[in-house]
Each structure stands twice: as C-alpha cells, then as structure tokens.
PDB file of C-alpha atoms in Angstrom:
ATOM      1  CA  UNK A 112       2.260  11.942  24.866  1.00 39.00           C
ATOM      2  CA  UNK A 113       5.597   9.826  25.857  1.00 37.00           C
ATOM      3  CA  UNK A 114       7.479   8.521  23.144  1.00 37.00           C
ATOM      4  CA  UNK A 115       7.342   5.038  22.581  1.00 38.00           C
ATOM      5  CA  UNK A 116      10.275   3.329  22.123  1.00 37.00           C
ATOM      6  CA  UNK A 117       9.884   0.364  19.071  1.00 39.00           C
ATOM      7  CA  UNK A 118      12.383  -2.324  18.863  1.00 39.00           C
ATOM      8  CA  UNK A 119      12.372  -4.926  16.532  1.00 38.00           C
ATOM      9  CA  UNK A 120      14.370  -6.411  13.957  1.00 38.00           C
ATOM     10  CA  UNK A 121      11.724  -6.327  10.867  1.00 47.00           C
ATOM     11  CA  UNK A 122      12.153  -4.305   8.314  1.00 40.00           C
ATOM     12  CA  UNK A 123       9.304  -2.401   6.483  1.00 38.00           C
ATOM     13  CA  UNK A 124       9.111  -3.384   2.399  1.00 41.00           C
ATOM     14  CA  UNK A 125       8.272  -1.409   0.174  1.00 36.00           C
ATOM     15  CA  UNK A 126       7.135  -1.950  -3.216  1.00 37.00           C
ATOM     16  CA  UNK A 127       9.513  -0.013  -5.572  1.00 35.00           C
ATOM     17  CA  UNK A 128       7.244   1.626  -8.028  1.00 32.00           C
ATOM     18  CA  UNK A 129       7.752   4.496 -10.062  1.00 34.00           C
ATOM     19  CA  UNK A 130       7.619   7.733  -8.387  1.00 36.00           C
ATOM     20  CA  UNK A 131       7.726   9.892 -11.792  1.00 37.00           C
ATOM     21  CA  UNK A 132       4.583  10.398 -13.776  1.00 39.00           C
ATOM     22  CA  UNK A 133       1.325  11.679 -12.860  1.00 41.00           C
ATOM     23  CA  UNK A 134      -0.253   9.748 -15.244  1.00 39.00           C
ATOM     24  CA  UNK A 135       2.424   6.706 -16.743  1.00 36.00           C
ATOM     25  CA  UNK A 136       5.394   4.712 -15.337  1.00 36.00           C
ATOM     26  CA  UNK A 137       8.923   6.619 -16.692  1.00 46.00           C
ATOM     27  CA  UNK A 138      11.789   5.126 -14.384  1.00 38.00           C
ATOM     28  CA  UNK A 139      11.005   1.926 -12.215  1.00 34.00           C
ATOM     29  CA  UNK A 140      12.615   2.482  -8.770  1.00 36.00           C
ATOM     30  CA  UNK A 141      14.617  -0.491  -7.176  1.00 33.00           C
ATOM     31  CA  UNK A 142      12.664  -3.380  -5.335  1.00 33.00           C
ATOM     32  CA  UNK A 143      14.055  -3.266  -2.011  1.00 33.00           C
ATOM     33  CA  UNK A 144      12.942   0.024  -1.133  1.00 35.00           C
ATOM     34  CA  UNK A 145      13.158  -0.773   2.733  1.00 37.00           C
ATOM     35  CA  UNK A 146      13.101   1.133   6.056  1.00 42.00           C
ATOM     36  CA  UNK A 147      13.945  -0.091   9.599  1.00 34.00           C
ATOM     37  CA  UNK A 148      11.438  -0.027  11.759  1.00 35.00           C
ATOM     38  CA  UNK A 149      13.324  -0.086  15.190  1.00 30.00           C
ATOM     39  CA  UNK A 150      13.546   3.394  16.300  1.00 26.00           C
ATOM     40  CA  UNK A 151      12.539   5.953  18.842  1.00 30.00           C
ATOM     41  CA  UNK A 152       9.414   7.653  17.740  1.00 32.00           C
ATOM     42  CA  UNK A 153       8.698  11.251  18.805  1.00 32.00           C
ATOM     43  CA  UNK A 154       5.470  12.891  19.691  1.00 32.00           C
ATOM     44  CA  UNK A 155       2.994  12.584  16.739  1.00 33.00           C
ATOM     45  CA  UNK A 156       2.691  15.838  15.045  1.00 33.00           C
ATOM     46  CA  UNK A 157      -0.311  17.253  13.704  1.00 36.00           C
ATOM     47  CA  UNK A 158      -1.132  17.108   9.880  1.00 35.00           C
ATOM     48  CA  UNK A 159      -4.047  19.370   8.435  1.00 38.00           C
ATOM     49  CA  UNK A 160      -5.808  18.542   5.601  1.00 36.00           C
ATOM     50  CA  UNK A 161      -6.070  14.938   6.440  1.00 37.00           C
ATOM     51  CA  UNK A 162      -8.336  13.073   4.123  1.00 38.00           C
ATOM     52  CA  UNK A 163     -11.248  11.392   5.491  1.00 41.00           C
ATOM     53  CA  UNK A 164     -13.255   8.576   3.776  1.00 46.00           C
ATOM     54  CA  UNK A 165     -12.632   4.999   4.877  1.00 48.00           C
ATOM     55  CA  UNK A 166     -12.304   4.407   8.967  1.00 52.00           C
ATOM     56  CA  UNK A 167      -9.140   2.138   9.461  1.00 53.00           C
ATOM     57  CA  UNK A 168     -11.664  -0.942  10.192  1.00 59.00           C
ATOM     58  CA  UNK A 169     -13.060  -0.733   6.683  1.00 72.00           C
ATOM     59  CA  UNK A 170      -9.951  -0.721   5.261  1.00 89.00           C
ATOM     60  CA  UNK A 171     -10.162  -2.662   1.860  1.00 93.00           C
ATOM     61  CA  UNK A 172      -8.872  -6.244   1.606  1.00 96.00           C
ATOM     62  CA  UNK A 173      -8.700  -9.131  -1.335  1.00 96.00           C
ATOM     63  CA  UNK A 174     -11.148 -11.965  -0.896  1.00 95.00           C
ATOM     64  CA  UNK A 175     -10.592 -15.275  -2.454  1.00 95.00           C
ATOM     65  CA  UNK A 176     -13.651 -16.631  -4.482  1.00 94.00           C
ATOM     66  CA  UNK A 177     -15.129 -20.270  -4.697  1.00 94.00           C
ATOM     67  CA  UNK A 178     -17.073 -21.553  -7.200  1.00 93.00           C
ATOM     68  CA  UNK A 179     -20.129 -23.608  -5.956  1.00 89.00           C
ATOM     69  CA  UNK A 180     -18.495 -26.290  -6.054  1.00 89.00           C
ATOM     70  CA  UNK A 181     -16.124 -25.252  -3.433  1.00 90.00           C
ATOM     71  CA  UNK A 182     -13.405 -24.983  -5.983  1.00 92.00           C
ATOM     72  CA  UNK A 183     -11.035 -21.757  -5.771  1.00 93.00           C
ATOM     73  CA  UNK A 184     -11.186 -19.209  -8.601  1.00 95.00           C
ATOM     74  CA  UNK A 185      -8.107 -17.691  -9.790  1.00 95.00           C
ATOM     75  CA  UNK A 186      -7.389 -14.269  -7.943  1.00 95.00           C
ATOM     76  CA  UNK A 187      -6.447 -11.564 -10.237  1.00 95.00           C
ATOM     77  CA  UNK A 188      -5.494  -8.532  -8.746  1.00 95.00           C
ATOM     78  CA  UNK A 189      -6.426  -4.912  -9.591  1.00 95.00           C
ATOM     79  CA  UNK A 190      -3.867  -3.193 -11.578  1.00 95.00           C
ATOM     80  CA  UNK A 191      -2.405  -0.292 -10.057  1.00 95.00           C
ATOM     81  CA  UNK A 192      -4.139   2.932 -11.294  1.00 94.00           C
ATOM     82  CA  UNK A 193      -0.800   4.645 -11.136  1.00 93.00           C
ATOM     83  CA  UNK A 194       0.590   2.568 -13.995  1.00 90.00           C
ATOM     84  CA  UNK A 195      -2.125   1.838 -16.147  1.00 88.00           C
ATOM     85  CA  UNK A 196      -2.957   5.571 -17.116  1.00 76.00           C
ATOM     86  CA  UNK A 197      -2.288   5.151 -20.915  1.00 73.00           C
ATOM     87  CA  UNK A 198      -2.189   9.611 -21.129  1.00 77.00           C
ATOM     88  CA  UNK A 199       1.924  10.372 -22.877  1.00 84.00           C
ATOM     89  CA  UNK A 200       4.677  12.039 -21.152  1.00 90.00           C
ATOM     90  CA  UNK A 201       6.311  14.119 -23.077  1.00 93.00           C
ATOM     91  CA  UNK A 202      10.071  13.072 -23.851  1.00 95.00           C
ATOM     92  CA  UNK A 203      11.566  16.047 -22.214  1.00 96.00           C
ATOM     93  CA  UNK A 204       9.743  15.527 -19.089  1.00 96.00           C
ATOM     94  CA  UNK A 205      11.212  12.235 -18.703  1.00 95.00           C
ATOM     95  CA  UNK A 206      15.098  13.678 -19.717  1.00 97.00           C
ATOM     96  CA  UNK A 207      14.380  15.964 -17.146  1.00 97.00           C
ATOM     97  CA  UNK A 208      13.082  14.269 -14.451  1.00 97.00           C
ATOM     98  CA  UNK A 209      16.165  11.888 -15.153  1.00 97.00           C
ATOM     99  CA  UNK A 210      18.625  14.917 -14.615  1.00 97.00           C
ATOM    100  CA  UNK A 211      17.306  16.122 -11.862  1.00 98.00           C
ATOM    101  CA  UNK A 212      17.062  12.583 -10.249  1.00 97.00           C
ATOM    102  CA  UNK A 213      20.952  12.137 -10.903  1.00 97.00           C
ATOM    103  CA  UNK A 214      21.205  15.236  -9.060  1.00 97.00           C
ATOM    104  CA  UNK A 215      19.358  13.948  -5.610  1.00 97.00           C
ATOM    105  CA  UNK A 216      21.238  10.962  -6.278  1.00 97.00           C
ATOM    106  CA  UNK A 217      24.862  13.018  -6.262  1.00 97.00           C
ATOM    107  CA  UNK A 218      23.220  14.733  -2.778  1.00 96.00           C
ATOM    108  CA  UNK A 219      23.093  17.876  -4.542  1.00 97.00           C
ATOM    109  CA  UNK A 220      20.060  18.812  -3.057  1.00 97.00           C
ATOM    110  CA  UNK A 221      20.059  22.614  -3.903  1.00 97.00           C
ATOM    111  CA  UNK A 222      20.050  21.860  -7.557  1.00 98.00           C
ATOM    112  CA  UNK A 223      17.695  18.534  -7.761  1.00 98.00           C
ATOM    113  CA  UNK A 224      15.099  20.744  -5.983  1.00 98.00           C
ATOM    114  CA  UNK A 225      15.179  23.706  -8.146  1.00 98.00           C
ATOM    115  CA  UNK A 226      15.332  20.977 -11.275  1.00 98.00           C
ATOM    116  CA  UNK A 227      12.281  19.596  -9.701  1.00 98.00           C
ATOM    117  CA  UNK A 228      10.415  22.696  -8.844  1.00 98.00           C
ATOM    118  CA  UNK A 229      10.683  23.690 -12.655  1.00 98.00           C
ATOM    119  CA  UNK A 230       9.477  20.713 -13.514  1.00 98.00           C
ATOM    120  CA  UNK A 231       6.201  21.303 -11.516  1.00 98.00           C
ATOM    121  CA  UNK A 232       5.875  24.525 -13.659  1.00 98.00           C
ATOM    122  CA  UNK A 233       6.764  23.184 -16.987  1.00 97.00           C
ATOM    123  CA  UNK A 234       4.531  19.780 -16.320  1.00 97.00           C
ATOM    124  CA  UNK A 235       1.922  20.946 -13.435  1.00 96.00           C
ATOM    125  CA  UNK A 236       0.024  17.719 -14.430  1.00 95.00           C
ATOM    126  CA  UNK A 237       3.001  15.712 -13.002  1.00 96.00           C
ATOM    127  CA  UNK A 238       2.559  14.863  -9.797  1.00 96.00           C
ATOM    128  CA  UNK A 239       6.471  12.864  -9.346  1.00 96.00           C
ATOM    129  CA  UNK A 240       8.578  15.617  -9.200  1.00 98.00           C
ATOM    130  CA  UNK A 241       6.179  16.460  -5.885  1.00 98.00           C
ATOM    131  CA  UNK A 242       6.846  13.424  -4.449  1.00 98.00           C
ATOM    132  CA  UNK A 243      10.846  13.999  -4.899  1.00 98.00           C
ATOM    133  CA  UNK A 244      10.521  17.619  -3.507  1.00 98.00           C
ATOM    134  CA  UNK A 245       9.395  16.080  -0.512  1.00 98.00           C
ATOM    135  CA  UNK A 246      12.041  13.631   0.061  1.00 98.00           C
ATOM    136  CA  UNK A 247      14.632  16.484  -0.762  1.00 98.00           C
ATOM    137  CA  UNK A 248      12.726  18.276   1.993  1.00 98.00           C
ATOM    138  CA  UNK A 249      12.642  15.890   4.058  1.00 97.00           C
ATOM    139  CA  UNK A 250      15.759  14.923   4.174  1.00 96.00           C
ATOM    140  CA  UNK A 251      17.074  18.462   4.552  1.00 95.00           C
ATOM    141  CA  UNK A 252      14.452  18.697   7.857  1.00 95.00           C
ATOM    142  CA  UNK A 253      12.020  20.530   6.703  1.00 96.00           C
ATOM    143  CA  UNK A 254       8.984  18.310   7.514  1.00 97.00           C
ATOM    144  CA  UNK A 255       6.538  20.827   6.817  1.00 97.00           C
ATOM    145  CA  UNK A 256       7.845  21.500   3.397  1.00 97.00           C
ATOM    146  CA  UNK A 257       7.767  17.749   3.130  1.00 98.00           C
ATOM    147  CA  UNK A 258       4.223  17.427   3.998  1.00 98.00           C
ATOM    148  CA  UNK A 259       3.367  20.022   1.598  1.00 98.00           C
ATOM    149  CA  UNK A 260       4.832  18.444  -1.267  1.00 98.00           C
ATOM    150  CA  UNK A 261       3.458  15.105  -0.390  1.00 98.00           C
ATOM    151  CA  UNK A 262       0.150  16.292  -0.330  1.00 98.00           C
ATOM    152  CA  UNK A 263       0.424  18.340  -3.358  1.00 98.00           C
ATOM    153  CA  UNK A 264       1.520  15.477  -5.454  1.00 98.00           C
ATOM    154  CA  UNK A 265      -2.064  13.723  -4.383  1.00 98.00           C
ATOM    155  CA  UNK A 266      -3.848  16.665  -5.389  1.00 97.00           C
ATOM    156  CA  UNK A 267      -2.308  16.816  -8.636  1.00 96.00           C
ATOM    157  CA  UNK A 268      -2.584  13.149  -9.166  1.00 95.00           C
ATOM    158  CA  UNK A 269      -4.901  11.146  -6.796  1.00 95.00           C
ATOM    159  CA  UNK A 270      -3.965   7.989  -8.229  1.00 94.00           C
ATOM    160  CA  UNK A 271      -0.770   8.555  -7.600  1.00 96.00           C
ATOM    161  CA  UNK A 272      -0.094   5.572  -5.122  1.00 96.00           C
ATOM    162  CA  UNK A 273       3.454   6.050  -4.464  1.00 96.00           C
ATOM    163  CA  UNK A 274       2.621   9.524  -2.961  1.00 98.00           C
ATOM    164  CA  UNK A 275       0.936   7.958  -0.469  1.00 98.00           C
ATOM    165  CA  UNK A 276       2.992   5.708   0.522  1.00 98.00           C
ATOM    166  CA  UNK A 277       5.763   8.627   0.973  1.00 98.00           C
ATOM    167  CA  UNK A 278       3.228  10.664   3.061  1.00 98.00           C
ATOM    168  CA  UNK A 279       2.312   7.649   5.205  1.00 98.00           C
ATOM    169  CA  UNK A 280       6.196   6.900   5.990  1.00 98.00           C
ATOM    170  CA  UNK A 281       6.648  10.117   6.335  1.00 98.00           C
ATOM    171  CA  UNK A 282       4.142  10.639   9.211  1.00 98.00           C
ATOM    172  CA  UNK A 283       5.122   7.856  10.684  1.00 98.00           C
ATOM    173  CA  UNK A 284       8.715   8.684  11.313  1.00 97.00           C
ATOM    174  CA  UNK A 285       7.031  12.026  12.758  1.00 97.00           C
ATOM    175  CA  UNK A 286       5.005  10.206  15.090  1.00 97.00           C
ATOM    176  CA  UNK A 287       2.129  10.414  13.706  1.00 97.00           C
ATOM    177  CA  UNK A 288       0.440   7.023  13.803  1.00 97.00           C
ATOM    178  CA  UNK A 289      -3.017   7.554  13.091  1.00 96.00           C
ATOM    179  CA  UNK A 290      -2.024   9.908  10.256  1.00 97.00           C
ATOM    180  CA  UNK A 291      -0.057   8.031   8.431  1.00 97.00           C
ATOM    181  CA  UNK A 292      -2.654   4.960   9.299  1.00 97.00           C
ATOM    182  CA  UNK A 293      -5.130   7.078   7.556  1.00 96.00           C
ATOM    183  CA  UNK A 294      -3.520   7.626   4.585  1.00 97.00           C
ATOM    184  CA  UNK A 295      -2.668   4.247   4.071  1.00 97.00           C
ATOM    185  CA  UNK A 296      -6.142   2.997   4.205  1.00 96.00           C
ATOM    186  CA  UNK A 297      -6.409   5.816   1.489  1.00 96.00           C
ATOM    187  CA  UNK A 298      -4.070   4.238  -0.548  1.00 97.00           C
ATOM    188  CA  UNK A 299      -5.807   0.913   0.063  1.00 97.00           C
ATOM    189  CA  UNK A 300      -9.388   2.494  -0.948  1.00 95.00           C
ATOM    190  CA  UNK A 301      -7.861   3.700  -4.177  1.00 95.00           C
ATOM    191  CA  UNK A 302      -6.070   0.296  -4.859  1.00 97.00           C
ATOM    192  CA  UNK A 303      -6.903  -2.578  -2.591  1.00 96.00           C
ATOM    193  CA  UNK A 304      -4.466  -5.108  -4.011  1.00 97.00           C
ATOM    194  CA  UNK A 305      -1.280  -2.941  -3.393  1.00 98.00           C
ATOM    195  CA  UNK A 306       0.785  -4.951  -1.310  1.00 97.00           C
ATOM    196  CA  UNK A 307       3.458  -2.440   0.055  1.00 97.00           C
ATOM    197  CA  UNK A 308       0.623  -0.916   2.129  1.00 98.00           C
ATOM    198  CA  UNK A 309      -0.597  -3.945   3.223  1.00 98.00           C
ATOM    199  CA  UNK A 310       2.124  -4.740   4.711  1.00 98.00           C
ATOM    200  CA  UNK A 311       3.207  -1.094   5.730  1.00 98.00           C
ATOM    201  CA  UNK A 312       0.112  -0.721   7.780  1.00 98.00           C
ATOM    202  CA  UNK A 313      -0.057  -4.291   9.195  1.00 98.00           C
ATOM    203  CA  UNK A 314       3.816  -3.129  10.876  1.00 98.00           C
ATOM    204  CA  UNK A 315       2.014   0.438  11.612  1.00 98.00           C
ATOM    205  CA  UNK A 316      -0.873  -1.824  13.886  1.00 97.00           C
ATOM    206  CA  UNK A 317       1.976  -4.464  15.319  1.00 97.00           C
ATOM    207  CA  UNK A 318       5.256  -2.580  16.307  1.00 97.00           C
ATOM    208  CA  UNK A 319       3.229   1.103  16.038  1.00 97.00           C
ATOM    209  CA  UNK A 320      -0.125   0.925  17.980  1.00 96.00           C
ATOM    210  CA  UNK A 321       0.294  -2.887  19.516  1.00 96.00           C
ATOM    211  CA  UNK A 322      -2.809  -4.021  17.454  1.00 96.00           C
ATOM    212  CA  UNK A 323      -1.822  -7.004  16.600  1.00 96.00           C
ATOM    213  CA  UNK A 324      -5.891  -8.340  15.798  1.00 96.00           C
ATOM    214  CA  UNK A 325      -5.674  -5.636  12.898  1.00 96.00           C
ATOM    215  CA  UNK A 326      -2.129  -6.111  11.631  1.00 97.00           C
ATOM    216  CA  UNK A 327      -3.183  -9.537  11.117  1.00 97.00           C
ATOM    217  CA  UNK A 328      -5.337  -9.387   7.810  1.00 97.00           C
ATOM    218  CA  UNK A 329      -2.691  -6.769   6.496  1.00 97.00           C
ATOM    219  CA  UNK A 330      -0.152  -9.498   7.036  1.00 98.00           C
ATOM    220  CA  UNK A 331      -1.996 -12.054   5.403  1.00 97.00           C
ATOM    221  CA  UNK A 332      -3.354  -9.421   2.423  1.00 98.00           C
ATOM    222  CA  UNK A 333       0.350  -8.805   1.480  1.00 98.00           C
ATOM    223  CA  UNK A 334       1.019 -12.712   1.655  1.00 97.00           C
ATOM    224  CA  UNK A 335      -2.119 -13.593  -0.330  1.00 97.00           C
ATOM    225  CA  UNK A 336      -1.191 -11.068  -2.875  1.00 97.00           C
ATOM    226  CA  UNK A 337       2.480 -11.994  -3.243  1.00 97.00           C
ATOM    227  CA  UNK A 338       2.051 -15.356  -3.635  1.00 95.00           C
ATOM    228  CA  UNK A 339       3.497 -16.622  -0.117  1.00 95.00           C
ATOM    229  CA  UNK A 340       7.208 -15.401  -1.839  1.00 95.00           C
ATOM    230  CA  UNK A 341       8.543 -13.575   1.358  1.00 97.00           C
ATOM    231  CA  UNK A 342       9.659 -16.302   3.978  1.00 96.00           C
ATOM    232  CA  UNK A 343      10.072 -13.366   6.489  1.00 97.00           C
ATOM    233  CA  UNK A 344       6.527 -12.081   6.288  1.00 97.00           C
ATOM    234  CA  UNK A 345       5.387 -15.622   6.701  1.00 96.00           C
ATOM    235  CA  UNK A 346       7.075 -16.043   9.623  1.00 97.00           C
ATOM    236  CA  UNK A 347       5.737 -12.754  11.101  1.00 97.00           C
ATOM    237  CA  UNK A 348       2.005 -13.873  10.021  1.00 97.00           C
ATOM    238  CA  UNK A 349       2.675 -16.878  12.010  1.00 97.00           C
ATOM    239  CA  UNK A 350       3.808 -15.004  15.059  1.00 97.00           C
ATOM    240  CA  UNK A 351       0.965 -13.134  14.757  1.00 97.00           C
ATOM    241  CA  UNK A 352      -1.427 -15.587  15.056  1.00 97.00           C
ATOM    242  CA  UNK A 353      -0.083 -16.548  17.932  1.00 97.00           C
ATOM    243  CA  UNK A 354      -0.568 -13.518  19.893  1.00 97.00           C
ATOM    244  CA  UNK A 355      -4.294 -12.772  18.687  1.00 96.00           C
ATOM    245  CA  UNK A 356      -5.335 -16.447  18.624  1.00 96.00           C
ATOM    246  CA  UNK A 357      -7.010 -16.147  15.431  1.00 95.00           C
ATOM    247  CA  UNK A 358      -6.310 -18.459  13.279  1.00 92.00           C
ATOM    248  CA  UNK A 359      -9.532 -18.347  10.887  1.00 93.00           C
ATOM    249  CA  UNK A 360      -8.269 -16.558   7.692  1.00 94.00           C
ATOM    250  CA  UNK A 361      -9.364 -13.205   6.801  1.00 95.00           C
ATOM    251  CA  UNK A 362      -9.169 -13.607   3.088  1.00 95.00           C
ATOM    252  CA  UNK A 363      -9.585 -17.343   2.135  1.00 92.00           C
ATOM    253  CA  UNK A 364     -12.516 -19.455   3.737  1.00 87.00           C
ATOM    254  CA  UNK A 365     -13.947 -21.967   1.797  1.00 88.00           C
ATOM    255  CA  UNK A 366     -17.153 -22.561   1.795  1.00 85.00           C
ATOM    256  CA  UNK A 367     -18.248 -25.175   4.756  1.00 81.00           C
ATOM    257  CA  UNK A 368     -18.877 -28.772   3.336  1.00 76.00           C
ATOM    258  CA  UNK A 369     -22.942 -28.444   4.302  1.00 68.00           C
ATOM    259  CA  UNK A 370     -22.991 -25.423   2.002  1.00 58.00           C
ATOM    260  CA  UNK A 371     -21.377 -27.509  -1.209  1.00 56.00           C
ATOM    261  CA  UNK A 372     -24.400 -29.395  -3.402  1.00 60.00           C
ATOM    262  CA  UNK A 373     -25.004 -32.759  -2.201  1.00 59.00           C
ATOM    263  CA  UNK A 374     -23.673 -35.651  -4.988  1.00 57.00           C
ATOM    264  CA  UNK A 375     -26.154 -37.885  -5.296  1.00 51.00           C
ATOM    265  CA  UNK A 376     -25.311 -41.621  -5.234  1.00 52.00           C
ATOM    266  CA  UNK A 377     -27.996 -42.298  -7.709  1.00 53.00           C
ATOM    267  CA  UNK A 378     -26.049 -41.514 -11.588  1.00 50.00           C
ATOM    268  CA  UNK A 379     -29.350 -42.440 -13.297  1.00 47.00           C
ATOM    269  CA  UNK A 380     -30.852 -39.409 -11.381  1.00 43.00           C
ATOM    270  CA  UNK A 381     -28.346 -37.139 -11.387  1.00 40.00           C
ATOM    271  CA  UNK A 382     -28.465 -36.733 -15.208  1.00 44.00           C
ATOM    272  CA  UNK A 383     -32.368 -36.256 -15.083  1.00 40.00           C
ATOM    273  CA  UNK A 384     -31.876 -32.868 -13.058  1.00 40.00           C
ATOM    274  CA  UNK A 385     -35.284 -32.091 -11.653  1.00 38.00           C
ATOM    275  CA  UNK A 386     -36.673 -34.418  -9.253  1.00 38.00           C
ATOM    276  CA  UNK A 387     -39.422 -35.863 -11.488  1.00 38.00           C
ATOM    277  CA  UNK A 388     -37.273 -36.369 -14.199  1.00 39.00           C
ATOM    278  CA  UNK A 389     -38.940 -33.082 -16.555  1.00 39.00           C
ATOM    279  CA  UNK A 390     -37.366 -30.275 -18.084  1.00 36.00           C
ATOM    280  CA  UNK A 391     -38.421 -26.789 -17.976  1.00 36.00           C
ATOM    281  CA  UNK A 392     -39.624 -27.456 -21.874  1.00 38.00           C
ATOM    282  CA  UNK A 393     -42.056 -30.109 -20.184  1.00 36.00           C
TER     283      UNK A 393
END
C-alpha cells in the first residue's frame, strides 16, 4: 500500500479520563489530551487478535427521544462503565501507581516500567498500569510491546474504555486504519455515549479513509453529547455536511407533523375522549 499523506489542521480530542484502575477512577488525567492529526501515515501493520463483534456500520450512536406529542425528552447519557465500578482499590495501589506515574512523567522510562510491571503482579486485577506500559513502550518504539500491553489491559478489564482508546490511537499512528476503526466501534459497543471516540473515529473516516458520509454521525454524536460546547467541532460538522450533502440529522428527527395527534377544535369533545362520549367503565 502507498502511504497516504494527511494534512489538516484539526486536532484529535480526547477525553481525559483516568487511565488507573481496573475497576474505579484514582487520578483524573488532564482534559486536553490532544493529538495532531496532520502527518504521514505508514503502511498499516497487522494486529492479531483483533476483536470482532460490531461491523463499523453498526457502530452504536445516541438517539434523541420525543414524546408523542413531539416534545423532546431529556437525553441522559450512559455512564461510563470504567468509572462507575464501585469494587475498592487498595491505598497502596494508588501510592504506587502515583510513583511510578511521576516517574514516566520525569522520562525515566526504565524505572516507571519496572514500577508498573510490579504493579501488574501485585494488582493483576488492574488493568491501568497496562495501559501505561504501553505508552512507555511505545514511546521507546517498541510497537509490538505496545500492542501487547494495550490488549492486555482489555483482557484484564474489558470495561476499561481508556484502553481502547490508547489501542485505537495507537494503530492509527501505525497505519492501521481499519484496526484501530475496529476497536473504536468496540469502545462504542461497550459505551455508546463516550464522546472521545465519537469524535476519534469520525476524524479516522474524514482525514483517514475519506468517508466523509460515515464521519458525519460521529461528528454530530460527539456534538449531541457535549452539548454543542466545542465551536471547532461545529464548524467541522458543518463542513461536513457540505461535502456529503446530508443534511437530515442522524440523531435528532422529530417526529413529522402528520405523525403528532390531531387537536381537535371542538374543547367540548376533546374532554369526552372516545368518540361517543363513553368511558371504558360504560
């Protein structure tokens, strides 16, 4: 495959979420967790193991409800499953994962990674200090130590959402597209409001694959779910919609006026209820 060249000046957000845990939030990680997107993309490199379940078509989105009236119902959003595991983490996990994260910060790789490889022994039911093995590894380029550690921290904790989200960037710095497509849609089957991979994947379809027509609902998902707050991802749903020329929404359609109940003109008759003016007690 050639490489494909990428150029653009949006940037890929992130929602900073904690990374620690495999079961409970410990240390929230900053907000603007962002990555360029314009780059030079190699050849996509082949991941085993991928998980298969939802095609990229299917992929999850929110819906906005109506009552019959044609009135809007208020949206609430799934809770992330990462955060709402109530199980304890031990104290000296979370002293230790806070060590060993001052560590990485300090670039003392060596030593974060052997602080976080005894944490996988002294906690294997922690699936964060996975997710930070493969960001040491990957930053000292060793992608297919990276991998590994990606994927283990979804084995060890498949609701885990932030390891996805590091797998999926990962493979898509490496190329590969439809991997890293793949496992956001995973992310998105586990937890279909989660608005990082939303937008993630709707950038993955439009500067990635040229797919505008499915970057589109991913767009509007993550605007939907965050409340039209970010100007710049309004501006790139726009855009969008100007390239695809669809401009029907794929989350919010209210319900066509010949589907709302008719109002009758008649008050008299509209508090009798059935036509001949009887109840159901006769």
């Amino acid at each position: 495959m050639a490489k494909v060249s990428v150029n653009s000046v949006r940037t890929a957000g992130i929602l900073g979420i904690i990374l620690v845990s495999g079961c409970a939030a410990l240390i929230p990680q900053p907000q603007g967790n962002n990555e360029a997107t314009e780059r030079e993309v190699s050849q996509p490199v082949e991941a085993d193991h991928r998980p298969a379940r939802l095609s990229p078509a299917q992929a999850p989105l929110p819906r906005q409800a109506y009552t019959p009236e044609g009135d809007r119902i208020a949206y609430i959003a799934e809770p992330n499953p990462y955060t709402t595991d109530d199980s304890e983490v031990p104290q000296a996990a979370r002293l230790a994962f806070q060590s060993a994260s001052k560590l990485m910060a300090d670039e003392q790789y060596r030593e974060a990674r052997k602080a976080f490889k005894a944490m996988t022994v002294n906690y294997p039911t922690l699936s964060g200090p996975w997710v930070k093995l493969g960001e040491i590894a990957d930053k000292r380029d060793n992608p297919q130590r990276a991998e590994a550690a990606y994927r283990k921290a979804i084995e060890v904790n498949r609701s885990n959402v932030n390891a996805y989200m590091a797998l999926a960037l990962f493979q898509r710095r490496q190329g590969d597209f439809d991997g890293a497509r793949q496992t956001y849609v995973d992310a998105l089957e586990l937890w279909k409001d989660f608005p990082g991979a939303h937008l993630n994947l709707a950038i993955l379809y439009d500067l990635y694959l040229n797919q505008p027509e499915l970057a589109q609902p991913h767009y509007e998902a993550y605007d939907f779910l965050t409340n039209g707050n970010d100007p710049k991802v309004g501006n790139w749903l726009v855009e969008v919609r100007r390239r695809t020329g669809i401009e029907t929404s794929f989350i919010d359609n209210p319900p066509p006026p010949s589907e709302l109940p008719a109002e009758s003109s008649d008050p008299v008759a509209a508090d009798k209820g059935p036509e001949n003016g009887q109840t159901d007690k006769g």
